[in-house]
Each structure stands twice: as structure tokens, then as C-alpha cells.
Amino acid sequence: MSINLTLLIVMGVLYACGIYLILERSLTRVLLGLMLLANATNLLILTTGGYAGLAPLFSKETDPGAYNDPLPQALILTSIVISFAVTAFMLGIIYRTWALARQDEIQDDVEDRRVAKTPSYDAEDDAIVPLETSEFAITPSTPEERLHPEETETPKTAKSREGGSA
């Protein structure tokens, strides 16, 4: 099976343009990029289906290898329906943003900029976790045990120290 070079070039151009448009800040350009990606994917599925053959209607005289595979056609129909639904959803979002803000560009708000400037250090993630994290641990009774919670005896450690199974 040889692949049609023209379809591959067109598919590559569609993918490249679609990815470029998705990375834009305009919702209309994002919609156009999604549509280009959907069409490029349809071409990809079409090229993987192989050459055109006979319709998949059974006849005793026809060689089974001469039939066309119906699976890529079904996948393309499914892809068309999904891309239509995504297009309709994006058109609804574009209409809503135009009705509310009279603009198509997605703007950074103050919270986005604050999150972008936040350092990656998180005190909660980098905190020291005690050895026993069970909710059934024995609470420290003396002030010294409260200062060093890792030395607090739990039912597990007490049983294993006495020779029982843990």
C-alpha cells in the first residue's frame, strides 16, 4: 500500500495551521483551529483506510480483498458529528463572550497574574510529616512528647515492641 503524498502534505499543513490558531488568544481563531484539526484528522483516518474498493455488499464471486473497509468511514462519520458538536459549543461560548464583554480576546485577569508570579515553594507540601499518620495514634500526654511527635508511641509500635505481630 502506498500513501498519497498530496494528502499527507495537505494533512500536515492543516495540522500545523490548526495548532497555530489554537494557541491564539481570540476565540474565533481557536474555533477555526479546532475545525482545521478535525478536518486534518478526517484526512488521516481516510488515508489509513487504504485505497477505494468495492462497496461492502456480499457477493460470492467477489474476492474478499477487493472490498472496502467500512471502519474508517464509520470513524470519519463519528469524527464529523463530534467536531460539529464542539463547533456548536464553541460558537455558543463566542456568542456569550461577545454579548457580555463585546470582545473576542481572552484577557488575563488579576488572579491569573498573581498565580503566575507565585513561587513554586509550598509550605504545606514541604512540611515534615510525622511517622504515624493514622487517626488512631495515641495523643501525646506530656509537653516533651508534644514537642517531638515522632517519638510518640502508637498502638502499632507498642505491640511490635512487645513481641506481637504488627
Coordinates of C-alpha atoms in Angstrom, one line a residue:
M1 CA 0.0 0.0 0.0
S2 CA 1.4 3.4 -1.0
I3 CA 0.2 6.6 0.6
N4 CA -0.8 9.6 -1.4
L5 CA 1.8 12.3 -0.9
T6 CA -0.6 15.1 -1.6
L7 CA -2.9 14.0 1.1
L8 CA 0.0 13.8 3.6
I9 CA 1.2 17.3 2.7
V10 CA -2.4 18.8 3.0
M11 CA -2.8 17.0 6.3
G12 CA 0.4 18.3 7.7
V13 CA -0.4 21.9 6.7
L14 CA -3.9 21.5 8.2
Y15 CA -2.4 20.2 11.5
A16 CA 0.2 23.0 11.6
C17 CA -2.3 25.8 10.9
G18 CA -4.8 24.3 13.4
I19 CA -2.2 24.1 16.2
Y20 CA -1.0 27.7 15.4
L21 CA -4.6 29.0 15.6
I22 CA -5.4 27.2 18.8
L23 CA -2.6 29.0 20.5
E24 CA -4.1 32.4 19.8
R25 CA -6.0 34.5 22.3
S26 CA -9.0 35.0 20.0
L27 CA -11.9 32.6 20.5
T28 CA -12.8 32.8 16.8
R29 CA -9.3 31.7 15.8
V30 CA -9.4 28.9 18.4
L31 CA -12.7 27.7 16.7
L32 CA -11.1 27.9 13.3
G33 CA -8.1 25.9 14.6
L34 CA -10.3 23.2 16.1
M35 CA -12.1 22.9 12.7
L36 CA -8.8 22.6 10.9
L37 CA -7.6 19.9 13.3
A38 CA -10.9 18.0 12.9
N39 CA -10.5 18.1 9.1
A40 CA -6.9 17.0 9.3
T41 CA -7.9 14.1 11.5
N42 CA -10.6 13.1 9.0
L43 CA -7.9 13.1 6.2
L44 CA -5.6 11.0 8.5
I45 CA -8.4 8.4 9.0
L46 CA -9.1 8.4 5.3
T47 CA -5.5 7.7 4.3
T48 CA -5.2 4.9 6.9
G49 CA -8.3 3.2 5.3
G50 CA -6.3 2.4 2.1
Y51 CA -7.4 2.7 -1.5
A52 CA -11.0 2.7 -2.5
G53 CA -12.5 -0.7 -3.2
L54 CA -15.9 -2.2 -3.8
A55 CA -18.9 -1.4 -1.6
P56 CA -19.1 -3.9 1.3
L57 CA -22.1 -5.8 -0.3
F58 CA -21.6 -9.5 -0.2
S59 CA -21.3 -11.4 -3.5
K60 CA -19.9 -15.0 -3.9
E61 CA -17.9 -14.1 -7.0
T62 CA -16.0 -11.2 -5.4
D63 CA -12.6 -11.6 -3.7
P64 CA -12.8 -10.6 0.0
G65 CA -9.6 -8.4 -0.5
A66 CA -11.4 -6.3 -3.1
Y67 CA -13.9 -4.9 -0.6
N68 CA -13.5 -1.5 1.0
D69 CA -13.1 -1.4 4.8
P70 CA -16.1 0.3 6.3
L71 CA -14.5 1.0 9.7
P72 CA -12.6 4.2 8.6
Q73 CA -15.8 5.5 7.0
A74 CA -17.6 5.0 10.3
L75 CA -14.8 6.7 12.2
I76 CA -14.9 9.7 9.9
L77 CA -18.7 10.0 10.4
T78 CA -18.2 9.9 14.1
S79 CA -15.5 12.5 13.9
I80 CA -17.7 14.8 11.8
V81 CA -20.5 14.5 14.4
I82 CA -18.1 15.2 17.3
S83 CA -16.5 18.2 15.5
F84 CA -19.9 19.6 14.7
A85 CA -20.9 19.4 18.4
V86 CA -17.6 21.0 19.5
T87 CA -18.1 23.8 16.9
A88 CA -21.6 24.4 18.1
F89 CA -20.4 24.6 21.7
M90 CA -17.6 27.0 20.8
L91 CA -20.0 29.2 18.8
G92 CA -22.2 29.4 21.9
I93 CA -19.2 30.4 24.0
I94 CA -18.1 33.0 21.4
Y95 CA -21.6 34.5 21.3
R96 CA -21.8 34.6 25.0
T97 CA -18.5 36.4 25.4
W98 CA -19.4 38.8 22.7
A99 CA -22.8 39.6 24.3
L100 CA -21.3 40.1 27.7
A101 CA -17.9 41.8 27.0
R102 CA -18.1 43.0 23.4
Q103 CA -14.7 41.4 22.7
D104 CA -13.3 38.2 21.3
E105 CA -9.9 38.3 23.0
I106 CA -9.4 36.3 26.2
Q107 CA -7.8 38.7 28.8
D108 CA -5.6 37.9 31.7
D109 CA -7.2 38.9 35.0
V110 CA -5.5 39.9 38.2
E111 CA -5.8 36.4 39.7
D112 CA -4.1 34.9 36.7
R113 CA -1.1 37.2 37.0
R114 CA -0.9 36.6 40.8
V115 CA -0.8 32.8 40.3
A116 CA 1.8 33.2 37.6
K117 CA 4.1 35.2 40.0
T118 CA 3.6 32.8 42.9
P119 CA 6.8 30.8 43.6
S120 CA 6.7 27.0 43.3
Y121 CA 7.5 26.5 47.1
D122 CA 4.5 25.4 49.1
A123 CA 4.9 25.3 52.9
E124 CA 2.2 22.6 53.2
D125 CA 3.8 20.3 50.6
D126 CA 7.3 20.7 52.0
A127 CA 6.3 20.2 55.7
I128 CA 7.7 17.4 57.8
V129 CA 5.1 14.6 58.0
P130 CA 5.2 12.6 61.3
L131 CA 5.9 8.9 61.0
E132 CA 2.5 7.8 62.3
T133 CA -0.3 9.4 60.2
S134 CA -3.1 7.1 61.5
E135 CA -6.2 8.7 63.1
F136 CA -5.9 6.1 65.9
A137 CA -2.5 7.2 67.1
I138 CA -2.0 7.8 70.8
T139 CA -2.0 11.5 71.6
P140 CA 1.0 12.9 73.4
S141 CA 0.3 13.4 77.1
T142 CA 3.4 15.3 78.2
P143 CA 4.8 18.6 76.9
E144 CA 8.0 16.9 75.8
E145 CA 6.1 14.4 73.7
R146 CA 4.2 17.2 72.1
L147 CA 7.5 18.8 71.1
H148 CA 8.7 15.6 69.5
P149 CA 5.7 13.8 68.0
E150 CA 7.8 11.3 66.0
E151 CA 8.8 9.7 69.3
T152 CA 5.2 9.2 70.4
E153 CA 4.3 5.5 71.0
T154 CA 1.4 4.2 68.9
P155 CA -0.5 1.0 69.3
K156 CA 1.4 -0.5 66.3
T157 CA 4.8 0.3 67.8
A158 CA 3.9 -0.8 71.3
K159 CA 2.6 -4.2 70.0
S160 CA 5.6 -4.8 67.8
R161 CA 8.0 -3.9 70.7
E162 CA 6.3 -6.4 73.0
G163 CA 6.9 -9.2 70.5
G164 CA 3.5 -9.3 68.9
S165 CA 2.8 -9.2 65.2
A166 CA 2.4 -5.8 63.6

